[in-house]
Coordinates of C-alpha atoms in Angstrom, one line a residue:
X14 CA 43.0 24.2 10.5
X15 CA 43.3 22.4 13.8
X16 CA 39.2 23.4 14.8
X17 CA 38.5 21.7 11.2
X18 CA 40.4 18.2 11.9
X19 CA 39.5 18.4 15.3
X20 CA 35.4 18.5 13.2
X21 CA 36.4 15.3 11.1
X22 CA 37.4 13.4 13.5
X23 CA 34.5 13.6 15.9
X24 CA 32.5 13.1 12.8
X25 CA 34.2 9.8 11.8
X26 CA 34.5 8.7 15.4
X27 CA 30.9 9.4 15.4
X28 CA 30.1 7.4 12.6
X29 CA 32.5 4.3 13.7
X30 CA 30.3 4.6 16.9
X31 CA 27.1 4.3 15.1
X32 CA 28.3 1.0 13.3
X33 CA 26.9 -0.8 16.8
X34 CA 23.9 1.0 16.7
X35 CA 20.2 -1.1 17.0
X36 CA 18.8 -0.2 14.1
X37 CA 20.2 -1.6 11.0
X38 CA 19.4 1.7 8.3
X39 CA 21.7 3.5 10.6
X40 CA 24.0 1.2 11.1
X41 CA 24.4 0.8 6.5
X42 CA 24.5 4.6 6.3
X43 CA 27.3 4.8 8.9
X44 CA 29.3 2.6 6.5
X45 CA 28.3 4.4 3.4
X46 CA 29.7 7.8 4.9
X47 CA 33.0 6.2 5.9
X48 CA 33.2 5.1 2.8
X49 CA 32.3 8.2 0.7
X50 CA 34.6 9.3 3.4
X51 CA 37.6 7.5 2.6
X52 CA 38.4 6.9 5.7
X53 CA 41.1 4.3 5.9
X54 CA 41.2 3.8 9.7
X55 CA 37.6 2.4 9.2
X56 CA 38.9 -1.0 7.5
X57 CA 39.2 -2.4 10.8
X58 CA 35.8 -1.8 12.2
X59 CA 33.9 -2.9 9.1
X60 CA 35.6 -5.7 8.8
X61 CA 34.7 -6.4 12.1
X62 CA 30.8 -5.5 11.2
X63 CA 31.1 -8.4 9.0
X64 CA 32.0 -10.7 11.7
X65 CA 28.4 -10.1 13.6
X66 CA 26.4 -8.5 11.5
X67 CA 23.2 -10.7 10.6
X68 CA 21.3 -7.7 8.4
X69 CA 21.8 -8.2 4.9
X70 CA 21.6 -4.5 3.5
X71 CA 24.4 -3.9 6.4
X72 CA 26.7 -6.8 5.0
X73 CA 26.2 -6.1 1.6
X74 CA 27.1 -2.1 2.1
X75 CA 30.0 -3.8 4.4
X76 CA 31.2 -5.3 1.3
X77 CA 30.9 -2.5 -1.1
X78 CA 32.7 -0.4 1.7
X79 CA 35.6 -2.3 2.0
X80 CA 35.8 -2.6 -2.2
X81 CA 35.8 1.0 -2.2
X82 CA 38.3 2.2 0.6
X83 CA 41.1 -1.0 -0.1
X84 CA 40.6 -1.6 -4.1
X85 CA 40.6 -5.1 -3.2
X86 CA 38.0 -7.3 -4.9
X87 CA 36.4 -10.9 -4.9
X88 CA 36.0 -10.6 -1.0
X89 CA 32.7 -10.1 -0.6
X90 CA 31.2 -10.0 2.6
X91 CA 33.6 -13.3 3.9
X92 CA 34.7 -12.7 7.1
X93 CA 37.1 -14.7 7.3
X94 CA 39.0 -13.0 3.7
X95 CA 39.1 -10.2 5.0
X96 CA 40.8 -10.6 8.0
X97 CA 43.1 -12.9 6.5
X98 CA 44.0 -9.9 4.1
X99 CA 43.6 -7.4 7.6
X100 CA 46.7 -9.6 9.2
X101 CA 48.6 -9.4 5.7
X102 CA 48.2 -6.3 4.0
X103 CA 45.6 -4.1 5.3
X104 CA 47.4 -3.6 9.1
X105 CA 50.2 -1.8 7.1
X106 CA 47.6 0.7 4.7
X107 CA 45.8 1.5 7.8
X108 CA 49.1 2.1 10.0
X109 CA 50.8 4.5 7.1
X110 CA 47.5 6.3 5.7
X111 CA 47.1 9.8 5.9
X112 CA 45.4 12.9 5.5
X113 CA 47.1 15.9 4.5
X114 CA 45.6 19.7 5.8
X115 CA 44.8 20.5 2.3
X116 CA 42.9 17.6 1.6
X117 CA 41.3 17.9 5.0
X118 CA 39.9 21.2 4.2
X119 CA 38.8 19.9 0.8
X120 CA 36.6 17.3 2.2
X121 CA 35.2 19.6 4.6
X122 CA 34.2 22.0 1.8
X123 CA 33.0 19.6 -0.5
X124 CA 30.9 18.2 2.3
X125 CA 29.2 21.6 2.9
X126 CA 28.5 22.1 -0.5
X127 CA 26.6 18.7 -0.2
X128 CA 25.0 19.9 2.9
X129 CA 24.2 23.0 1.2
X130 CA 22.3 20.9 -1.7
X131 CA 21.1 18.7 0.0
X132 CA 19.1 21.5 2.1
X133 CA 18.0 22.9 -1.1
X134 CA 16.9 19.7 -2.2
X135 CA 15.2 19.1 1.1
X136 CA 13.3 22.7 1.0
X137 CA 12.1 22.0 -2.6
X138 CA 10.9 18.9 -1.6
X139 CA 9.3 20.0 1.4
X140 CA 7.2 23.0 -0.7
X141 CA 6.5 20.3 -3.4
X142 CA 4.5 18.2 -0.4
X143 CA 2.9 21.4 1.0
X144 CA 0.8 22.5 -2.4
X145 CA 0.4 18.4 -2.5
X146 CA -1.3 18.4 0.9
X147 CA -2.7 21.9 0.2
X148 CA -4.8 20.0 -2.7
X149 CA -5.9 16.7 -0.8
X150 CA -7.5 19.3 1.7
X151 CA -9.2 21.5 -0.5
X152 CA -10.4 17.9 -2.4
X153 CA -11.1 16.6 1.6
X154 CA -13.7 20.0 2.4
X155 CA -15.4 20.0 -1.1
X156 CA -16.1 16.0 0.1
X157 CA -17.4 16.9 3.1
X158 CA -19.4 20.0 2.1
X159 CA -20.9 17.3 -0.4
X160 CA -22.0 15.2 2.4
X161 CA -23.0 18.1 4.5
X162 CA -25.4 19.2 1.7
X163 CA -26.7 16.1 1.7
X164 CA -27.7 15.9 5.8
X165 CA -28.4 19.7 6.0
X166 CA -31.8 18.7 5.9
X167 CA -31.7 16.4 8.5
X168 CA -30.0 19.1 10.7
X169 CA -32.5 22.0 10.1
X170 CA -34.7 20.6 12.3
X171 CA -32.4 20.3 15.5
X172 CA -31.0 23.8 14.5
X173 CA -34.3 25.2 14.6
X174 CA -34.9 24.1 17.9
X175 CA -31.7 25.0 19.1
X176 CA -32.4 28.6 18.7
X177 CA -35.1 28.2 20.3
X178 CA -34.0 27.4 22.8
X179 CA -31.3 29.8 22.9
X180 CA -34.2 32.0 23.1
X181 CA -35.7 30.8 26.1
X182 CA -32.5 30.8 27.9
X183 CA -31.6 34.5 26.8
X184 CA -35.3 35.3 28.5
X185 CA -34.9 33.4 31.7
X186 CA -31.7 35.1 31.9
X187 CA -33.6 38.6 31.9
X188 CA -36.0 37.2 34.0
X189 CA -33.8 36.8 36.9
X190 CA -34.0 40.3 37.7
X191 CA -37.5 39.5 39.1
X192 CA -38.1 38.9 42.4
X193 CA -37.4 35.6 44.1
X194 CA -40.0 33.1 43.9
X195 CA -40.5 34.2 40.0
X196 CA -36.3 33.7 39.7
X197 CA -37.1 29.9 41.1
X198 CA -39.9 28.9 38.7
X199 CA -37.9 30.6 35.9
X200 CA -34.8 28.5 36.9
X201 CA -36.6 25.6 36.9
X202 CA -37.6 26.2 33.9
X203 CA -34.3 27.1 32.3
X204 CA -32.8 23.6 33.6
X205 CA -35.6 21.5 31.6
X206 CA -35.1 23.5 28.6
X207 CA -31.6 22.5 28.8
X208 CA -32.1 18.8 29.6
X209 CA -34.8 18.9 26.5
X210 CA -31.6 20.7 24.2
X211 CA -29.8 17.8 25.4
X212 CA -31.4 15.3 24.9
X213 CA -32.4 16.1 21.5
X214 CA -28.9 17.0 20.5
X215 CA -28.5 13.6 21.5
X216 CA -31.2 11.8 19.6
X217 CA -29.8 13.9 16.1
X218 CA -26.5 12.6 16.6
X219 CA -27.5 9.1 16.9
X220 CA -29.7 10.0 13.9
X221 CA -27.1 11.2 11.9
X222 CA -25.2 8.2 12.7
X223 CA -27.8 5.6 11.9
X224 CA -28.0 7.8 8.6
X225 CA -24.3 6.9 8.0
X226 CA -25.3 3.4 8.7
X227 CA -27.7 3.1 6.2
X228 CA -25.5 5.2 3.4
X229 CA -23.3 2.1 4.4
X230 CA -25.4 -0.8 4.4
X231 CA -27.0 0.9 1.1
X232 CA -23.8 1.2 -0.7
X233 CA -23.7 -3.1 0.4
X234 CA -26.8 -3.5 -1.0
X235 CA -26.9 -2.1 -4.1
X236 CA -23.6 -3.8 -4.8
X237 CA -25.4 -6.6 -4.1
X238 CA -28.5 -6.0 -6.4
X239 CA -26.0 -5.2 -9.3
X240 CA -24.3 -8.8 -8.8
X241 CA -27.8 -9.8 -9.1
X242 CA -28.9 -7.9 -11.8
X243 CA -25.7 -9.2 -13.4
X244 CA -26.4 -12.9 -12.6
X245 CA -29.9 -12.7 -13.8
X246 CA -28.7 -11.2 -16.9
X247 CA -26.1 -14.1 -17.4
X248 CA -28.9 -16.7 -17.0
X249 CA -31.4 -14.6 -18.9
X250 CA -28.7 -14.5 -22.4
X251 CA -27.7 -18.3 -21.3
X252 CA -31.7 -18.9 -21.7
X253 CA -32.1 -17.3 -24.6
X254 CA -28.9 -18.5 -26.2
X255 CA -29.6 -22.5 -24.9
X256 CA -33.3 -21.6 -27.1
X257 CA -32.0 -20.6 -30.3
X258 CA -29.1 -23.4 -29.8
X259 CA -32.1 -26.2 -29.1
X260 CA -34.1 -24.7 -32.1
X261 CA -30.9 -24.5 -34.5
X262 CA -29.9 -28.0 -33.1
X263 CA -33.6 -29.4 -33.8
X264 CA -33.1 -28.3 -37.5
X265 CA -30.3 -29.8 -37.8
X266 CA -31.6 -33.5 -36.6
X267 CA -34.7 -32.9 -38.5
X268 CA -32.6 -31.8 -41.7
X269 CA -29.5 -34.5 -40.8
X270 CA -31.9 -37.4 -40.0
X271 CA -31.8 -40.0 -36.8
X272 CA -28.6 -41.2 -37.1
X273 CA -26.9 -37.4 -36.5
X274 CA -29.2 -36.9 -33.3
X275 CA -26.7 -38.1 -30.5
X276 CA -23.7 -36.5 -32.2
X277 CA -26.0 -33.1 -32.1
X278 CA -27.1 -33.9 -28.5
X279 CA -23.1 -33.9 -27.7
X280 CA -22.4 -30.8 -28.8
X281 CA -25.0 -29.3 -27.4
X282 CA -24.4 -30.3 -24.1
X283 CA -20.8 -29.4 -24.7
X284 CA -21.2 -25.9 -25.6
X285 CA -23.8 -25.5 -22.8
X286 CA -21.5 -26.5 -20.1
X287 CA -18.8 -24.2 -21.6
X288 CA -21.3 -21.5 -21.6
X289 CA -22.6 -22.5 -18.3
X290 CA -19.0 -22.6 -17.1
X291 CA -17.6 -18.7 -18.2
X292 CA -21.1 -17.6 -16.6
X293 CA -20.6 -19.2 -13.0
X294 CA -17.1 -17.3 -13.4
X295 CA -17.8 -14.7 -13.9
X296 CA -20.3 -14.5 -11.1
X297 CA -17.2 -15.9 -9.3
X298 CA -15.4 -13.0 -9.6
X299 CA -17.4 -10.7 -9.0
X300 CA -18.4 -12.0 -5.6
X301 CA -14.4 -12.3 -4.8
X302 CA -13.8 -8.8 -5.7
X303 CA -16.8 -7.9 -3.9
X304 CA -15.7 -9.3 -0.6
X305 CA -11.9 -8.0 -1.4
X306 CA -12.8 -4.3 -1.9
X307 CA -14.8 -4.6 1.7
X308 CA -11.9 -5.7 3.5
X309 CA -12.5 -9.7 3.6
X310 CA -9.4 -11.0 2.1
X311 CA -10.2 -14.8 3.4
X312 CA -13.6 -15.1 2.2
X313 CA -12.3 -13.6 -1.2
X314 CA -9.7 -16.2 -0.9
X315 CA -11.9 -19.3 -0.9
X316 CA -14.4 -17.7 -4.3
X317 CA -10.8 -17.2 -6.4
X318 CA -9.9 -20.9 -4.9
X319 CA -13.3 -21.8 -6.4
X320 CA -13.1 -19.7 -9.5
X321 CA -9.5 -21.1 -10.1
X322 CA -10.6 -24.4 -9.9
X323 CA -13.4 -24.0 -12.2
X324 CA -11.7 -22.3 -15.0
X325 CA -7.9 -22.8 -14.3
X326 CA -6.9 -20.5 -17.8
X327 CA -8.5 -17.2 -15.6
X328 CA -5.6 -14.9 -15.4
X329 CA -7.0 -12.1 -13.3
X330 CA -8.5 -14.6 -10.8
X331 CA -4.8 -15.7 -10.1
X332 CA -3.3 -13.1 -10.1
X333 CA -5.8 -11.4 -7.4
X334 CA -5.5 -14.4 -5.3
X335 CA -2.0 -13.6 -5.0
X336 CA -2.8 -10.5 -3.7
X337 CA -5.0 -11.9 -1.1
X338 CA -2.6 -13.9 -0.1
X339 CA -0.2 -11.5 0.1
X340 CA -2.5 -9.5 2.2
X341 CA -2.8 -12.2 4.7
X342 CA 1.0 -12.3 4.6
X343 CA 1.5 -16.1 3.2
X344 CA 4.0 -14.7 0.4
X345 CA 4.8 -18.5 -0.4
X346 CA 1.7 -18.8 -1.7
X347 CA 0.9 -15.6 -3.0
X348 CA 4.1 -15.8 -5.9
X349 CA 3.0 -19.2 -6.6
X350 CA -0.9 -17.8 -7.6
X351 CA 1.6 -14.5 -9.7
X352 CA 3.7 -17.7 -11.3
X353 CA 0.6 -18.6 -12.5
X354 CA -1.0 -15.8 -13.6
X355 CA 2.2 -15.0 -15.5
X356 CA 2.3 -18.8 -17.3
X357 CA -1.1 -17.7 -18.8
X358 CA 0.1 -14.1 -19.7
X359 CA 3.7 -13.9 -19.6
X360 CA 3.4 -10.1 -21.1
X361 CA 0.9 -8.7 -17.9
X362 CA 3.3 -6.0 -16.5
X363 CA 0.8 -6.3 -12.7
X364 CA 1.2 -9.9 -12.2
X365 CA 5.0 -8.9 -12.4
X366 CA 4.9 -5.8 -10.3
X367 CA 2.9 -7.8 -7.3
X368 CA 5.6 -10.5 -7.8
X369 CA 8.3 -7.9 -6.7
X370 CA 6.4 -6.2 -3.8
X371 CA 6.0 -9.5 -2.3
X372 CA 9.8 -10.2 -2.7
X373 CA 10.5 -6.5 -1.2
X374 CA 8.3 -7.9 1.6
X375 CA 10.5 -11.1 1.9
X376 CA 13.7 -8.6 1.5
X377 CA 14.9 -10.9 -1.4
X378 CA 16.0 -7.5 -3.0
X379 CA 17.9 -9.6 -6.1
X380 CA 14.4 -11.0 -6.7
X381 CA 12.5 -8.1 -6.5
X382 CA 15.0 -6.1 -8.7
X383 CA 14.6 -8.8 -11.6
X384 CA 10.7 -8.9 -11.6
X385 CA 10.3 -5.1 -10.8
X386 CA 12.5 -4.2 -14.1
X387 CA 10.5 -7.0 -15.6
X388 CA 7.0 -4.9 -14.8
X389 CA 8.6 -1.4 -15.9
X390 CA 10.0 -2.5 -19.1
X391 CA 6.2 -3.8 -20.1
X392 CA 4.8 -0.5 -18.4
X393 CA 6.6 2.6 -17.3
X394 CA 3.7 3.7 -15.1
X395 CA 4.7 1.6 -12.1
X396 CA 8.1 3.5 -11.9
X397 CA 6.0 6.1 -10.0
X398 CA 3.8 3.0 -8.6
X399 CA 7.1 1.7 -7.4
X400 CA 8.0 5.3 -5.6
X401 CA 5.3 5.7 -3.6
X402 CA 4.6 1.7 -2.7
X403 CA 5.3 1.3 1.1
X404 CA 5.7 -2.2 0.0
X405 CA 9.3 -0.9 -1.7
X406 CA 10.1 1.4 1.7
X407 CA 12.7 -0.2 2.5
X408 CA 14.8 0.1 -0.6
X409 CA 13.9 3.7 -1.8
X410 CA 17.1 4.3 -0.5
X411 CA 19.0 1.4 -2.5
X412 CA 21.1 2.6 -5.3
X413 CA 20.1 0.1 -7.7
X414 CA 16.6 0.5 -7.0
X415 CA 16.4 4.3 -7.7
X416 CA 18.3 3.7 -10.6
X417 CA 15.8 1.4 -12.0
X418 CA 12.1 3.5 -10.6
X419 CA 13.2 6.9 -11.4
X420 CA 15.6 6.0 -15.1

């Protein structure tokens, strides 16, 4: 019985030591386990946490710590309350608690058992990951046995030559039993076949890599070509449409007479430069996402400027703007572009789930737990988007977070 109190209270001493640790996650967990702990001669150094703590996970689990182990509520995290209630009441419930042997042994046992599931948990967990990883391989080598099929051709050549070589060098290896002057020319020999193997290992490789360079600057181009193709599509159905709008138009005036000519004219040219206006948009767009999905998140940043300017009512275009910005780390920004996008579609469930990574990136957690639910009540999907967002990292750990991703 002694060996097991003796256990607890290295464990608490432990954990009161790791309140002044560096790094704030261990510093919150420490007060979570004092807490779960009930460990009443822990009031005092919490309440001191609150005195210097600046981390506002910390403070907050500071808070709900204290809550827990006094039964005292409306504190908060104020300093200043608490220690006003330390010199009152709490110096007497810290100076009479105790812990009987029973209840000792209890909590020792109940904290094994957690041990025990949380190992289980652990090891499930853990084999869960393995057939995970298992299947992004086998997906990795069937890629890659793709590509290799692909280049084989390009390889056969240099492999070819390789044994060859091999060849030559297995000879000149027999060779040497000859005698010495016929050894020397054979050596010779021997040493430029290896420079040649060398060198022409050398000349595949860079082939292979200009071949990479040109499945790359390929890929560009026929991106490219299809914005084009695209583009020259737009103008080709804005010709023909601007055609049978003239002819329809020029029936009209002849049918209408004179005096309905300029009123035509007007809606014409109204209904042109509407049309003209959804196809320069869209060709907008297109070159922003283009320049996104290569990794240019400023040049994308000035098309959606331009696209958003043009047609202000373009919801998507907003609401990837916010993600550039958000990418460039100018959150400000970034939720007024989500504000935006939500005004114009206040039932999108994305324009509200970027809204709450950017807040987790902020840490406003209160934020980021009223938009996030506001995203997963429209779409239940990003609870698992949520789970595996580094955005959210920090507060996978968070109780009100898990209970609002995995509900």
């Amino acid at each position: 019985m002694f060996l097991i109190l003796s256990l607890m209270v290295l464990v608490q001493s432990e954990d009161i030591k790791n309140l002044r640790d560096k790094n704030p996650i261990i510093r919150k967990n420490s007060i979570s386990t004092l807490a779960e702990k009930d460990s009443k001669e822990a009031i005092r150094p919490i309440i001191d946490v609150l005195g210097s703590e600046r981390d506002e996970s910390v403070l907050n689990a500071a808070a709900d710590a204290l809550e827990r182990l006094t039964g005292v509520r409306g504190n908060g995290s104020d300093f200043s309350k608490w220690q006003k209630w330390y010199q009152e009441v709490g110096r007497n419930m810290v100076r009479t608690s105790s812990v009987s042997d029973a209840e000792i042994k209890q909590q020792f046992d109940l904290k094994i058992k957690e041990v025990d599931d949380k190992t289980r948990e652990a090891k499930n967990e853990i084999r869960i990951l393995s057939i995970t990883v298992a299947i992004i391989a086998t997906a990795f080598v069937l890629v890659m046995i793709y590509f290799v099929g692909h280049v084989s051709s390009k390889l056969k050549e240099w492999k070819e030559l390789v044994r060859q070589a091999g060849v030559y060098i297995e000879e000149s290896q027999q060779i040497t039993k000859r005698p010495d002057r016929v050894l020397e020319e054979l050596e010779a020999k021997k040493l430029d076949i290896l420079e040649f193997v060398k060198k022409l290992k050398e000349e595949k490789e860079n082939e292979i890599e200009r071949f990479g360079d040109l499945l790359q600057q390929n890929t560009d181009h026929k991106l490219r070509e299809e914005v084009m193709e695209l583009r020259q599509k737009a103008e080709k159905e804005l010709e023909e449409t601007v055609g049978q709008l003239r002819q329809q138009i020029e029936i009209d005036v002849r049918r209408l007479g004179g005096d309905q000519k300029e009123k035509l004219d007007k809606d014409f040219k109204t209904q042109n430069d509407r049309f003209m206006r959804e196809v320069e948009a869209h060709i907008l767009f297109l070159q922003a996402n283009f320049a996104h999905s290569h990794g240019k998140p400023e040049e994308a940043l000035k098309i959606y400027r331009k696209l958003t300017s043009l047609k202000p009512d373009h919801q998507v275009g907003w609401e990837k703007m916010g993600t550039a910005y958000r990418e460039l780390m100018r959150y400000d920004e970034a939720l007024e572009a989500y504000q935006k996008a939500i005004e114009l579609d206040p039932e999108d469930p994305s324009s509200y789930y970027n809204m709450a990574a950017t807040y987790a990136r902020m840490r406003k957690r209160d934020k980021m737990l009223e938009t996030l639910n506001l995203a997963i009540k429209n779409d239940g999907e990003f609870k698992d988007e949520a789970l595996n967002d580094p955005a959210f990292r920090d507060y996978w750990n968070d109780p009100s977070f898990k209970d609002l991703a995995e509900a």
